[in-house]
PDB file of C-alpha atoms in Angstrom:
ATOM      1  CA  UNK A 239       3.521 -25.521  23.607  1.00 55.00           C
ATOM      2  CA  UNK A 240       5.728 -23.873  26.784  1.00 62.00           C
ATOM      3  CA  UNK A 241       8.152 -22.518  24.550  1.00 66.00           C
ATOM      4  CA  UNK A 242       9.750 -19.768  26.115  1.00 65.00           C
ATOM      5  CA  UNK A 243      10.344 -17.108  22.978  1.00 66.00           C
ATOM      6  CA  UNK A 244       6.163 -17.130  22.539  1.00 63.00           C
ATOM      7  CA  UNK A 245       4.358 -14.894  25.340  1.00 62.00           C
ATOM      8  CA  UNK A 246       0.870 -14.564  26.417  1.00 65.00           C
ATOM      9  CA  UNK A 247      -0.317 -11.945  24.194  1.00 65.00           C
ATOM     10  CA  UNK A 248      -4.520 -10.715  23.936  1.00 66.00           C
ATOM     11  CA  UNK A 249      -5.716 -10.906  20.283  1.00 60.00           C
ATOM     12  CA  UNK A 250      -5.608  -6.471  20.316  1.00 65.00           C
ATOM     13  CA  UNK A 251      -2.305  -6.037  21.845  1.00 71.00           C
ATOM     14  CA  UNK A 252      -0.601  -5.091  18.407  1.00 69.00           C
ATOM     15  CA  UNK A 253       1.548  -2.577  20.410  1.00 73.00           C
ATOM     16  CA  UNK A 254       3.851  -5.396  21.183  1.00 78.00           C
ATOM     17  CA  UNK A 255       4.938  -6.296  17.336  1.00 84.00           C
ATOM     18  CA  UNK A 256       7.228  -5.179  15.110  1.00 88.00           C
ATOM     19  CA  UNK A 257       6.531  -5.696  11.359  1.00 89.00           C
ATOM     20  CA  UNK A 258       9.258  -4.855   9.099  1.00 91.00           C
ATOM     21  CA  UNK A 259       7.704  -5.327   5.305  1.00 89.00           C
ATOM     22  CA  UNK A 260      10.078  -5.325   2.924  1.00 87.00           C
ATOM     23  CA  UNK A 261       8.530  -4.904  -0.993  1.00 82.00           C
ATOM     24  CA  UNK A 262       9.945  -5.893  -4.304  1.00 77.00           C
ATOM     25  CA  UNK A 263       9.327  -2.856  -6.147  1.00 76.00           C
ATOM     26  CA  UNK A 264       6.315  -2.450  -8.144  1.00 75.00           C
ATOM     27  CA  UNK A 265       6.101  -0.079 -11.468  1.00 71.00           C
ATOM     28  CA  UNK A 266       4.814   3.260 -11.399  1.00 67.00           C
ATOM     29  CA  UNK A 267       1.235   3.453 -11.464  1.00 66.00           C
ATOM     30  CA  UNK A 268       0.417   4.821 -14.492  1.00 63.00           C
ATOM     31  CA  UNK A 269      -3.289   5.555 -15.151  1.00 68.00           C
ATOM     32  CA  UNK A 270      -3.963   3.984 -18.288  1.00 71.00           C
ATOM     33  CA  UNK A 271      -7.451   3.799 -18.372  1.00 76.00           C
ATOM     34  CA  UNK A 272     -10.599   5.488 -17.068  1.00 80.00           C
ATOM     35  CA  UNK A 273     -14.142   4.361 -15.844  1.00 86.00           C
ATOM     36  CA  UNK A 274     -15.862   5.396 -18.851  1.00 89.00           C
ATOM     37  CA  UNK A 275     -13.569   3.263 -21.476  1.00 88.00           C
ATOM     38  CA  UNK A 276     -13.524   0.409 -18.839  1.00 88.00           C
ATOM     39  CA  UNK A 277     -17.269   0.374 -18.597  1.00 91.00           C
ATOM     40  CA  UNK A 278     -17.177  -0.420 -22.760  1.00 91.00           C
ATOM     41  CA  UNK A 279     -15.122  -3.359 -22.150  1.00 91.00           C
ATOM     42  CA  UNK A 280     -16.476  -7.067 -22.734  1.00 91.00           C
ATOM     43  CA  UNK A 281     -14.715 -10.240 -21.283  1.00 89.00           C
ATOM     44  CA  UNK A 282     -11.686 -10.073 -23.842  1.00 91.00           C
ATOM     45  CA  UNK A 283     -11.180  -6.501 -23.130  1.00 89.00           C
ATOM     46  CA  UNK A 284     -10.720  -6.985 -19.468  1.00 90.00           C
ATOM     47  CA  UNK A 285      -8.212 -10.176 -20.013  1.00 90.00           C
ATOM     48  CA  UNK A 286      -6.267  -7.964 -22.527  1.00 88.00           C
ATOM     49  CA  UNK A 287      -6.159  -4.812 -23.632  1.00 86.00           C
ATOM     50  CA  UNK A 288      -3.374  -2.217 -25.378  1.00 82.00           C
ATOM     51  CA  UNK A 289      -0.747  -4.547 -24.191  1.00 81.00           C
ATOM     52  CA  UNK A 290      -1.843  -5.136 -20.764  1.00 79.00           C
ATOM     53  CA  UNK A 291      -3.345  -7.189 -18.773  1.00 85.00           C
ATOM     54  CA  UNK A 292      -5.845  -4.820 -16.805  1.00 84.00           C
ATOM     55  CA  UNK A 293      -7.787  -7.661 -15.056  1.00 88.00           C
ATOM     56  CA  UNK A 294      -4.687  -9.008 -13.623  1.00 85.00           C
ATOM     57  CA  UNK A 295      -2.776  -6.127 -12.882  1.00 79.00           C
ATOM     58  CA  UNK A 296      -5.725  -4.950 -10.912  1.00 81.00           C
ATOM     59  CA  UNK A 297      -6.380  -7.765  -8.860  1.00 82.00           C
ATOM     60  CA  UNK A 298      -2.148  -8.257  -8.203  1.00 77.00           C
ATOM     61  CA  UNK A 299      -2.118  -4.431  -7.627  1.00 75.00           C
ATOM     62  CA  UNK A 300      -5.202  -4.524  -5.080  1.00 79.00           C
ATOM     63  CA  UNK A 301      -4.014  -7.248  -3.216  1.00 78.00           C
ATOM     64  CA  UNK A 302      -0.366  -5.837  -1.875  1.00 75.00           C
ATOM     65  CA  UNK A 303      -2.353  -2.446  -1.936  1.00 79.00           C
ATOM     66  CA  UNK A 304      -4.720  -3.736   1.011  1.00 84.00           C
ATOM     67  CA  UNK A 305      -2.238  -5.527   2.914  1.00 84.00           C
ATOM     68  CA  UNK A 306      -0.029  -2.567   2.949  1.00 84.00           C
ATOM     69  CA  UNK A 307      -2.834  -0.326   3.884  1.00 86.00           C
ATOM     70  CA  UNK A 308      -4.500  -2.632   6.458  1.00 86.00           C
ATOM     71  CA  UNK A 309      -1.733  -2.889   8.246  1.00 87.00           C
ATOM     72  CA  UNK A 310      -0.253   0.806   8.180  1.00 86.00           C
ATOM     73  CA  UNK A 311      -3.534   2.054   9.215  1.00 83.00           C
ATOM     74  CA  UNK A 312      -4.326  -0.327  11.621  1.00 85.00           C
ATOM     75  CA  UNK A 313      -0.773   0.308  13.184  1.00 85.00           C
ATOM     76  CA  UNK A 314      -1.447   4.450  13.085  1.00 83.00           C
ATOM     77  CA  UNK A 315      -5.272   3.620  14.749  1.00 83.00           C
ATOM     78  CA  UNK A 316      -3.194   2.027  17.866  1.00 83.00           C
ATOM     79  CA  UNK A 317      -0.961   5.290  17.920  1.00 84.00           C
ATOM     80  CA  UNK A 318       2.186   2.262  17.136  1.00 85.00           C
ATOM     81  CA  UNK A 319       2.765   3.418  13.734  1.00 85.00           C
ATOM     82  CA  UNK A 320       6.453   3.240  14.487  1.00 87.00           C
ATOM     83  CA  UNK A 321       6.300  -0.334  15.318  1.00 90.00           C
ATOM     84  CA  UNK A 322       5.572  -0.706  11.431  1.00 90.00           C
ATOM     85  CA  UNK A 323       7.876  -0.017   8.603  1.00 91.00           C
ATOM     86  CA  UNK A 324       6.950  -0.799   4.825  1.00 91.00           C
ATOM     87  CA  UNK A 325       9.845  -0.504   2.490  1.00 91.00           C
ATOM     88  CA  UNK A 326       8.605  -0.001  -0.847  1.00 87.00           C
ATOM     89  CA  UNK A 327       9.429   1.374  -4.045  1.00 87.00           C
ATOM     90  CA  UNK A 328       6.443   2.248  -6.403  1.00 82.00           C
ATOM     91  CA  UNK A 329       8.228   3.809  -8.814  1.00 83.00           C
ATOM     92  CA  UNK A 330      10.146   1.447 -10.984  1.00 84.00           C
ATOM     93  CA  UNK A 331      10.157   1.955 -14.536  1.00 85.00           C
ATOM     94  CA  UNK A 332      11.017  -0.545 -17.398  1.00 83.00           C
ATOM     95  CA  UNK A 333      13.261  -3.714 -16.712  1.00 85.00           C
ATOM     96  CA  UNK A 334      13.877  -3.197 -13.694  1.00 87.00           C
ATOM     97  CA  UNK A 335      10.083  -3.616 -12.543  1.00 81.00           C
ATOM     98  CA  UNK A 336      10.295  -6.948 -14.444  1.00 79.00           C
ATOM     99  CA  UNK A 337      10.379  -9.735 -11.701  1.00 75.00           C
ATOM    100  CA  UNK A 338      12.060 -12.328 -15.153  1.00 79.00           C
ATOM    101  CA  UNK A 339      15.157  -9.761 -16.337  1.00 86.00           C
ATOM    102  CA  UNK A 340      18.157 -11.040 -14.102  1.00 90.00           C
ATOM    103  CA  UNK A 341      20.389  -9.797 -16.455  1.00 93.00           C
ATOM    104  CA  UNK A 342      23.442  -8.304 -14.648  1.00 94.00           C
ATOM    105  CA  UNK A 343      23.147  -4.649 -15.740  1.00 94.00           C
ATOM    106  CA  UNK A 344      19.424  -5.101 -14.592  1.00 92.00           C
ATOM    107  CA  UNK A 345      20.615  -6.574 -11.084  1.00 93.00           C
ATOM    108  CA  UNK A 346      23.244  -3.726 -10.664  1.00 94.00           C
ATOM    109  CA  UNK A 347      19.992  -1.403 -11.431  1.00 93.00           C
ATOM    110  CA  UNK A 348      18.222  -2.646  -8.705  1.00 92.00           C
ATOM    111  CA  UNK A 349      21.270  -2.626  -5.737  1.00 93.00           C
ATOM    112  CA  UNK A 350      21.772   1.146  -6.978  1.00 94.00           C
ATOM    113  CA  UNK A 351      17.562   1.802  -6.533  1.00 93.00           C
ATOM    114  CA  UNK A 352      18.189  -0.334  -3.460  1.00 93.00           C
ATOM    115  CA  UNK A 353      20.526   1.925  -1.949  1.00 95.00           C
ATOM    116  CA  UNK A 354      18.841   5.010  -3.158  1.00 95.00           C
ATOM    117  CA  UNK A 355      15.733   3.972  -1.523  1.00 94.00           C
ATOM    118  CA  UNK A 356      17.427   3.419   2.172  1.00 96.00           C
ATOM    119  CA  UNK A 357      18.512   7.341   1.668  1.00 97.00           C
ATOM    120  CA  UNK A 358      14.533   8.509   1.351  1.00 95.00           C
ATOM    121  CA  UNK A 359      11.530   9.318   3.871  1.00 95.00           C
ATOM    122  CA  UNK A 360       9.752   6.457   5.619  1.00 94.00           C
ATOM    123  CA  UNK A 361       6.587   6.894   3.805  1.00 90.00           C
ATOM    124  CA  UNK A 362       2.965   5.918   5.320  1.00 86.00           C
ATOM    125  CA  UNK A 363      -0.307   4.814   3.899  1.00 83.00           C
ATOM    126  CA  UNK A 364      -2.758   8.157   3.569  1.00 83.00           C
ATOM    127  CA  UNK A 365      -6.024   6.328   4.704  1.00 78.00           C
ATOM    128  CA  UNK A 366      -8.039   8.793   3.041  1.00 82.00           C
ATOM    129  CA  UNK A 367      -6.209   8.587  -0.358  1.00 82.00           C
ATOM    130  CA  UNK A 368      -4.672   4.595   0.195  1.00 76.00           C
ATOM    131  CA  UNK A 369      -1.038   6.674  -1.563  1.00 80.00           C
ATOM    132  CA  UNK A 370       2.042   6.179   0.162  1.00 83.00           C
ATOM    133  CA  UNK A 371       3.269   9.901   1.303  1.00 89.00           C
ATOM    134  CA  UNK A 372       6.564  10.431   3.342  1.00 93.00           C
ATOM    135  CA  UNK A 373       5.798  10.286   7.215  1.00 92.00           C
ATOM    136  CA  UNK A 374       7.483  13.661   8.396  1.00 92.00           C
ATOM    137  CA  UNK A 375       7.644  12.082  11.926  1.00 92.00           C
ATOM    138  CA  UNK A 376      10.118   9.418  10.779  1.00 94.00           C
ATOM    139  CA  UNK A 377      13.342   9.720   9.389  1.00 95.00           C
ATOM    140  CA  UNK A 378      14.759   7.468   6.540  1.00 97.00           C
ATOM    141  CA  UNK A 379      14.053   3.657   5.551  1.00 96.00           C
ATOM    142  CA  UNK A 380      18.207   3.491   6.961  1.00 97.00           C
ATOM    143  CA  UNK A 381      18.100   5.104  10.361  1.00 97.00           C
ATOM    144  CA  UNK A 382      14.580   3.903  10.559  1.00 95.00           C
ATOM    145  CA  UNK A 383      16.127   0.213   9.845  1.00 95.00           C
ATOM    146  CA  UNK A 384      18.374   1.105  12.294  1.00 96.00           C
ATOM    147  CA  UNK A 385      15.633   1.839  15.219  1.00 94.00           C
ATOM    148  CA  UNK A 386      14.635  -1.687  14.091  1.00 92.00           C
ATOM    149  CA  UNK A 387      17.506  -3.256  14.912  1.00 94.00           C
ATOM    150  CA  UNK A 388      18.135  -1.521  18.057  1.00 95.00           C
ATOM    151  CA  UNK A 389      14.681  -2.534  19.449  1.00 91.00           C
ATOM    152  CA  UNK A 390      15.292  -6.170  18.372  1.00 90.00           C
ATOM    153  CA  UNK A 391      18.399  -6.491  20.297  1.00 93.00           C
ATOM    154  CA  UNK A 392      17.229  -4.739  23.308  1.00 92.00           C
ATOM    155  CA  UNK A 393      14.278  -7.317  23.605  1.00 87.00           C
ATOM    156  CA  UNK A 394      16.612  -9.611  23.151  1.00 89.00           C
ATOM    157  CA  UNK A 395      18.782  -8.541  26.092  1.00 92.00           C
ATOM    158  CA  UNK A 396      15.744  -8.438  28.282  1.00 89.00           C
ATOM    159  CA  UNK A 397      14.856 -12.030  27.519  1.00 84.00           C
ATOM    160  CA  UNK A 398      18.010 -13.121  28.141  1.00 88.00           C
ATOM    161  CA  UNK A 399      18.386 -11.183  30.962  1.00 86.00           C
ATOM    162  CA  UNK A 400      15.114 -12.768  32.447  1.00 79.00           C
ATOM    163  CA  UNK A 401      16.098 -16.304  31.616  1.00 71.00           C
ATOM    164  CA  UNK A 402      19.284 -15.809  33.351  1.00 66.00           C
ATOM    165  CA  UNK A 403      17.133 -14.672  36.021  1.00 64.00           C
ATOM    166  CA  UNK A 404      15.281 -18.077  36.378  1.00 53.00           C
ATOM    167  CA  UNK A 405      16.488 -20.503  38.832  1.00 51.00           C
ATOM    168  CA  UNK A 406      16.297 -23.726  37.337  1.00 46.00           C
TER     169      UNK A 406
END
């Protein structure tokens, strides 16, 4: 529609995004059943079992999983992994994976796992495994927030600086 902040781009050209994916948290996985006791299950079993929810969980858990790794490996595939940054943590435990306790001692436990997690290794998606592992390349979710940033603005000094460029 001629609007100026949208470029001419070829359907491939990922190298020219950014995508900054910020998660919610998720609880640690914990491997609570195996094949051979899910294969025993009938209908009721998969709706609820033990406490859980396993047909649920799985299809919630598979669906961020694949985004996540479609996009991290896609990104590494068109050597631009650094043009992708997923900030995750997989590892919450109790109320604080709970997306319904906004109690305040449960808020204040999420800004402290917040800042914790802005202090650890930009992790990447292991295509052969699909597990997050920290990318030794890349420094941490902060300075790599940071390179973000920095990128952001500079594009936007360029397209400035072009517009200003234009007679009009």
């Amino acid at each position: 529609m001629g609007n100026p902040d949208f470029f001419p781009i070829k359907p491939a050209d990922y190298g020219k995004f950014m995508i900054l994916s910020l998660g919610t948290g998720t609880a640690k996985i914990e491997e609570k059943f195996d094949a051979a006791e899910c294969s025993k299950w009938g209908l009721l079993g998969w709706l609820y079992n033990r406490g859980a929810t396993p047909i649920i969980d799985s299809f919630s858990q598979a669906s961020a999983d694949l985004v996540d790794i479609h996009a991290s490996v896609l990104f590494q595939a068109l050597h631009c992994e650094k043009r992708y940054l997923r900030i995750q943590d997989d590892e919450l435990k109790g109320e604080t994976a709970s997306v319904d306790v906004s109690t305040p001692e449960n808020l204040n436990r999420l800004v402290d796992i917040g800042k914790a997690l802005l202090k650890r290794q930009v992790c990447k998606v292991n295509a052969e495994t699909g597990k997050n592992e920290p990318d030794q390349n890349r420094g941490t979710n902060e300075e790599e927030l940071v390179n973000f940033a920095r990128m952001l603005s500079e594009e936007r000094k360029a397209r400035l600086g072009k517009e200003g460029d234009v007679e009009l």
